[in-house]
Coordinates of C-alpha atoms in Angstrom, one line a residue:
M45 CA -13.8 -21.0 5.6
T46 CA -17.4 -21.4 4.3
T47 CA -18.3 -21.7 0.7
Y48 CA -19.7 -18.2 0.5
N49 CA -17.2 -16.5 1.9
L50 CA -15.3 -18.8 -0.8
N51 CA -17.3 -17.3 -3.8
H52 CA -17.0 -13.9 -2.4
L53 CA -13.0 -14.3 -2.3
K54 CA -13.3 -16.3 -6.1
E55 CA -15.7 -13.6 -7.9
L56 CA -13.3 -10.4 -6.3
E57 CA -9.8 -12.5 -7.2
A58 CA -11.8 -12.2 -10.9
E59 CA -13.1 -8.9 -10.7
S60 CA -9.2 -7.5 -9.9
I61 CA -7.6 -10.1 -12.5
F62 CA -10.2 -7.8 -15.1
V63 CA -9.1 -4.6 -13.8
L64 CA -5.1 -5.7 -13.9
R65 CA -5.8 -7.2 -17.4
E66 CA -7.8 -4.1 -18.7
V67 CA -4.4 -2.0 -17.2
V68 CA -2.4 -3.9 -20.0
A69 CA -4.5 -3.5 -22.7
Q70 CA -5.2 0.8 -22.2
F71 CA -1.3 1.6 -21.1
E72 CA 1.5 1.3 -22.1
K73 CA 3.7 1.9 -19.7
P74 CA 2.0 0.4 -16.5
V75 CA 3.7 -0.1 -13.1
L76 CA 3.1 -2.2 -9.8
M77 CA 4.0 -0.7 -6.3
F78 CA 5.0 -2.9 -4.1
S79 CA 6.5 -2.0 -0.5
G80 CA 6.5 -5.7 0.7
G81 CA 3.3 -6.0 2.5
K82 CA 0.5 -8.3 2.5
D83 CA -1.6 -5.6 0.2
S84 CA 1.1 -5.7 -2.2
I85 CA 1.7 -9.1 -2.4
V86 CA -2.0 -9.9 -2.5
M87 CA -1.5 -7.6 -6.0
I88 CA 1.4 -10.1 -7.1
H89 CA 0.2 -12.7 -6.9
L90 CA -3.6 -11.8 -8.6
A91 CA -0.7 -10.3 -11.9
R92 CA 0.6 -13.5 -11.3
K93 CA -2.4 -15.1 -11.8
A94 CA -4.5 -12.7 -14.7
F95 CA -0.8 -13.5 -16.6
H96 CA 0.0 -17.0 -16.0
P97 CA 2.3 -18.4 -18.1
A98 CA 4.2 -15.3 -18.4
K99 CA 5.9 -13.2 -16.3
L100 CA 4.3 -10.4 -15.4
P101 CA 4.6 -7.1 -18.0
F102 CA 5.6 -4.7 -15.9
P103 CA 8.2 -3.7 -12.9
L104 CA 8.0 -3.6 -9.8
L105 CA 8.1 -0.1 -8.1
H106 CA 9.4 1.1 -4.5
V107 CA 9.5 4.0 -2.9
D108 CA 11.6 3.4 -0.5
T109 CA 12.1 6.2 2.6
G110 CA 14.6 4.6 4.2
H111 CA 13.0 4.3 7.7
N112 CA 10.5 1.0 6.3
F113 CA 10.6 -2.4 8.7
P114 CA 14.1 -4.9 7.2
E115 CA 11.4 -7.2 7.8
T116 CA 9.5 -5.6 4.8
I117 CA 12.4 -4.8 3.1
E118 CA 13.9 -7.8 3.1
F119 CA 10.7 -10.0 1.9
R120 CA 10.4 -7.4 -1.0
D121 CA 14.1 -8.1 -2.4
K122 CA 13.3 -12.1 -2.0
L123 CA 9.9 -12.6 -3.6
A124 CA 11.1 -9.8 -6.2
K125 CA 13.5 -12.9 -6.9
D126 CA 12.1 -15.5 -6.6
I127 CA 8.5 -14.6 -9.0
D128 CA 11.4 -13.1 -11.4
A129 CA 10.3 -9.6 -11.8
K130 CA 12.4 -6.3 -12.3
L131 CA 12.2 -4.5 -8.9
I132 CA 13.5 -0.7 -9.5
V133 CA 13.6 0.9 -6.0
R134 CA 13.9 4.8 -6.1
T135 CA 14.2 7.0 -2.1
V136 CA 13.9 9.6 -0.4
Q137 CA 17.0 10.0 0.7
D138 CA 18.3 11.2 -3.1
S139 CA 15.7 13.2 -3.6
I140 CA 16.5 15.1 0.1
D141 CA 20.2 15.0 -0.9
Q142 CA 19.0 16.7 -4.8
G143 CA 17.4 19.4 -2.4
K144 CA 14.3 18.2 -3.6
A145 CA 12.8 17.8 -1.0
V146 CA 13.4 18.7 3.3
E147 CA 13.3 16.7 5.5
E148 CA 12.1 17.1 8.3
K149 CA 12.5 17.7 12.6
G150 CA 11.7 16.9 16.2
P151 CA 10.5 13.4 17.4
N152 CA 7.6 13.8 15.3
A153 CA 8.9 13.7 12.1
S154 CA 8.0 11.8 8.7
R155 CA 9.1 11.3 5.4
N156 CA 6.4 9.5 4.4
T157 CA 4.7 13.3 2.5
L158 CA 8.2 13.2 1.4
Q159 CA 7.7 10.7 -1.2
I160 CA 5.2 12.6 -2.9
V161 CA 8.6 13.5 -5.1
T162 CA 10.3 11.0 -5.6
L163 CA 7.3 8.9 -6.7
L164 CA 6.1 11.8 -9.1
D165 CA 10.3 11.9 -10.6
A166 CA 10.1 7.8 -10.7
I167 CA 6.7 7.5 -12.8
E168 CA 8.5 11.0 -15.1
E169 CA 11.8 8.8 -14.9
F170 CA 10.8 6.0 -16.2
Q171 CA 7.4 7.9 -18.3
F172 CA 5.3 5.5 -16.5
D173 CA 1.6 6.1 -17.5
A174 CA -0.8 3.4 -15.1
A175 CA 0.9 3.4 -11.5
M176 CA -0.9 0.4 -9.4
G177 CA -1.7 0.4 -5.7
G178 CA -3.1 -1.8 -3.9
A179 CA -5.2 0.5 -1.4
R180 CA -8.9 -0.3 -0.2
R181 CA -11.9 2.0 0.1
D182 CA -11.9 0.6 3.1
E183 CA -8.7 1.6 4.3
E184 CA -9.1 5.4 5.0
K185 CA -12.7 7.9 3.8
A186 CA -10.7 9.9 1.8
R187 CA -9.4 5.8 0.0
A188 CA -13.5 5.6 -0.5
K189 CA -13.4 8.7 -2.9
E190 CA -11.1 6.4 -5.7
R191 CA -12.7 5.2 -8.6
F192 CA -10.1 1.8 -10.4
F193 CA -9.0 4.1 -12.7
S194 CA -8.2 7.0 -10.4
H195 CA -6.8 10.2 -13.2
R196 CA -3.7 12.6 -12.4
D197 CA -3.3 15.7 -14.0
D198 CA 0.4 16.7 -15.9
F199 CA 0.8 17.4 -12.3
G200 CA 0.5 13.9 -10.5
Q201 CA -2.1 15.6 -8.7
W202 CA -6.0 14.4 -8.3
D203 CA -9.1 16.3 -8.2
P204 CA -11.5 13.9 -6.1
K205 CA -14.7 16.4 -7.4
N206 CA -13.9 15.4 -11.4
Q207 CA -13.5 11.4 -11.8
R208 CA -14.6 9.8 -14.5
P209 CA -18.3 7.2 -14.7
E210 CA -17.2 3.7 -13.9
L211 CA -20.6 2.1 -14.9
W212 CA -20.7 -1.5 -15.7
N213 CA -17.1 -2.0 -14.9
I214 CA -16.5 -0.2 -18.1
F215 CA -13.1 2.2 -17.5
N216 CA -12.1 5.2 -19.7
G217 CA -7.9 5.0 -19.5
R218 CA -8.0 8.0 -22.4
K219 CA -5.6 11.0 -20.8
S220 CA -2.7 14.2 -22.6
F221 CA 0.5 14.3 -22.8
G222 CA 2.1 14.1 -19.1
E223 CA -0.8 12.5 -17.4
H224 CA -1.3 9.3 -16.4
F225 CA -3.4 7.0 -13.7
R226 CA -2.6 5.6 -10.7
I227 CA -5.0 2.7 -11.3
F228 CA -6.6 0.2 -7.4
P229 CA -7.5 -3.1 -8.6
I230 CA -8.6 -4.3 -5.3
S231 CA -10.5 -1.2 -4.1
N232 CA -13.8 -3.1 -3.2
W233 CA -11.7 -5.7 -1.1
T234 CA -12.0 -5.2 2.8
E235 CA -9.0 -5.9 5.5
M236 CA -10.8 -9.2 6.3
D237 CA -11.0 -10.0 2.1
I238 CA -7.2 -9.6 2.5
W239 CA -6.6 -12.1 5.2
Q240 CA -9.1 -14.5 3.7
Y241 CA -7.5 -14.8 0.9
I242 CA -3.9 -14.7 1.8
L243 CA -5.3 -18.0 3.7
M244 CA -7.2 -19.7 1.4
E245 CA -4.2 -19.2 -1.4
D246 CA -1.2 -19.9 1.7
L247 CA -0.2 -16.9 0.2
E248 CA 3.8 -16.3 2.7
I249 CA 4.0 -12.5 3.9
P250 CA 6.4 -10.6 6.2
S251 CA 7.1 -12.0 10.0
I252 CA 6.2 -8.7 11.0
Y253 CA 2.6 -9.6 10.3
F254 CA 2.3 -12.5 13.1
S255 CA 2.7 -11.7 16.6
H256 CA 5.7 -11.4 18.1
K257 CA 8.9 -9.4 20.6
R258 CA 10.4 -6.2 20.5
K259 CA 10.8 -3.0 22.0
C260 CA 8.5 -0.2 21.5
I261 CA 7.7 3.4 23.1
N262 CA 3.7 4.2 23.9
R263 CA 3.6 7.9 22.1
D264 CA 0.2 9.4 23.0
G265 CA -1.2 5.2 22.7
V266 CA -0.2 4.5 19.3
I267 CA 2.7 2.4 20.2
L268 CA 6.1 2.8 17.6
A269 CA 8.8 0.3 17.7
E270 CA 12.2 1.2 19.4
S271 CA 14.6 2.6 15.9
P272 CA 17.3 5.3 15.4
Y273 CA 14.5 7.3 13.0
V274 CA 12.3 7.4 15.5
E275 CA 14.1 10.3 17.9
T276 CA 12.2 10.1 21.3
K277 CA 11.0 12.6 23.6
E278 CA 11.5 13.6 26.8
G279 CA 10.1 10.5 29.9
E280 CA 9.7 8.4 27.5
E281 CA 10.9 4.9 27.3
A282 CA 11.5 1.2 25.4
E283 CA 10.0 -1.8 27.1
E284 CA 9.4 -5.1 25.4
M285 CA 6.3 -5.7 24.2
V286 CA 4.3 -7.9 22.2
V287 CA 3.1 -6.7 19.5
R288 CA 2.5 -7.3 15.3
Y289 CA 1.1 -5.3 12.7
R290 CA -2.1 -5.0 10.4
T291 CA -0.7 -2.8 8.0
V292 CA 3.4 -1.8 7.4
G293 CA 4.7 1.4 6.4
D294 CA 7.3 4.0 7.7
M295 CA 8.5 3.1 10.8
T296 CA 8.6 7.2 12.8
I297 CA 4.3 6.7 12.0
T298 CA 3.5 3.3 11.9
G299 CA 1.9 1.3 15.5
A300 CA 2.0 -1.8 16.1
T301 CA -1.7 -3.2 18.1
L302 CA -0.6 -5.8 21.5
S303 CA -1.6 -8.9 20.0
E304 CA -1.0 -12.6 20.8
A305 CA -1.9 -13.1 17.6
S306 CA 0.5 -15.9 15.7
T307 CA -0.9 -17.4 12.9
L308 CA -3.5 -16.5 10.1
E309 CA -6.0 -18.0 11.3
S310 CA -6.2 -16.2 15.1
I311 CA -5.2 -12.9 13.2
I312 CA -8.5 -13.3 10.9
E313 CA -10.3 -14.3 14.8
E314 CA -8.2 -10.8 15.9
V315 CA -9.8 -8.4 12.9
A316 CA -13.3 -10.2 13.3
S317 CA -13.7 -7.9 17.0
T318 CA -11.6 -5.2 16.7
R319 CA -13.2 -1.9 16.4
I320 CA -10.4 -0.6 15.7
T321 CA -9.0 0.7 12.3
E322 CA -6.3 -0.7 10.3
R323 CA -4.6 2.5 10.2
G324 CA -5.8 3.4 13.3
G325 CA -2.4 3.8 15.3
R326 CA -1.0 6.0 11.4
N327 CA 0.6 8.8 12.8
D328 CA 0.7 10.2 9.5
D329 CA -3.6 10.1 9.1
K330 CA -3.9 12.0 12.0
R331 CA -2.1 14.8 11.8
S332 CA -5.8 16.6 9.9
E333 CA -8.9 15.8 10.0
T334 CA -8.1 15.5 6.1
A335 CA -3.9 14.9 6.1
M336 CA -4.5 11.7 3.7
E337 CA -7.1 13.6 1.2
D338 CA -4.2 16.5 1.6
R339 CA -1.3 13.9 0.7
K340 CA -3.4 12.2 -2.0
K341 CA -4.0 15.6 -3.8
E342 CA -0.6 16.2 -4.2
G343 CA 0.5 12.8 -5.3
Y344 CA 0.5 10.5 -3.1
F345 CA -1.3 6.8 -3.2

């Protein structure tokens, strides 16, 4: 890694740590969203640096669809235990059982949108006034519109046309009763930055990010893992493939990448040469041209 890259990563690290400290200074009950994915792992590492030697001054929250990859759930629990952090888990299944969300049916069914209900209920339950997430502006065009401090109204909704200016990194966390903020400390990072930082800091990540053999089905160019949650279509048959994941989430909508990259260095080389976006294999982003923005307006991250 070149000296230039190291300086660039250190600048991004310093910016994110500044944002994290601003959150703790301005808000009474912040929470950090943690799924066991690479971006939230980096977020936890940055937060530990920001408040060392103290423990994290906020809990971790995972909205579990019930259809997550077992590797990430196992890693989630292990990391929370290792750093002695409070982990709160709220499930989409509970929202369905309570009649607050309706399960989709069919081979293209997903619980991704249903997370909105569970998340907003969790924010209300614990009275969180700031929820920090690992979204980055390079991931998707709707996420590119976000500020570091992203205001949500008392219905948990986002208005992309009504955001506050952040000149000179001055963040405005003022809110009315019932409102809250979504905070994105790694907004300015790219996928390449994340991988280079993981390498630089020698961070442990779930095995799912490295090349491995897995039974998958190819659905219209999206490689989905065989699982009890994915209803196969007529003519679809699972076959063993050598794959890895660039992004992880619900197994029903997260596509794998055919890859032999089994080390961080080879992953970085692969990311540098690919022309496919990180979320290019996410079926939930393909439901419409504005799928992500529509979900964000309703309360999604």
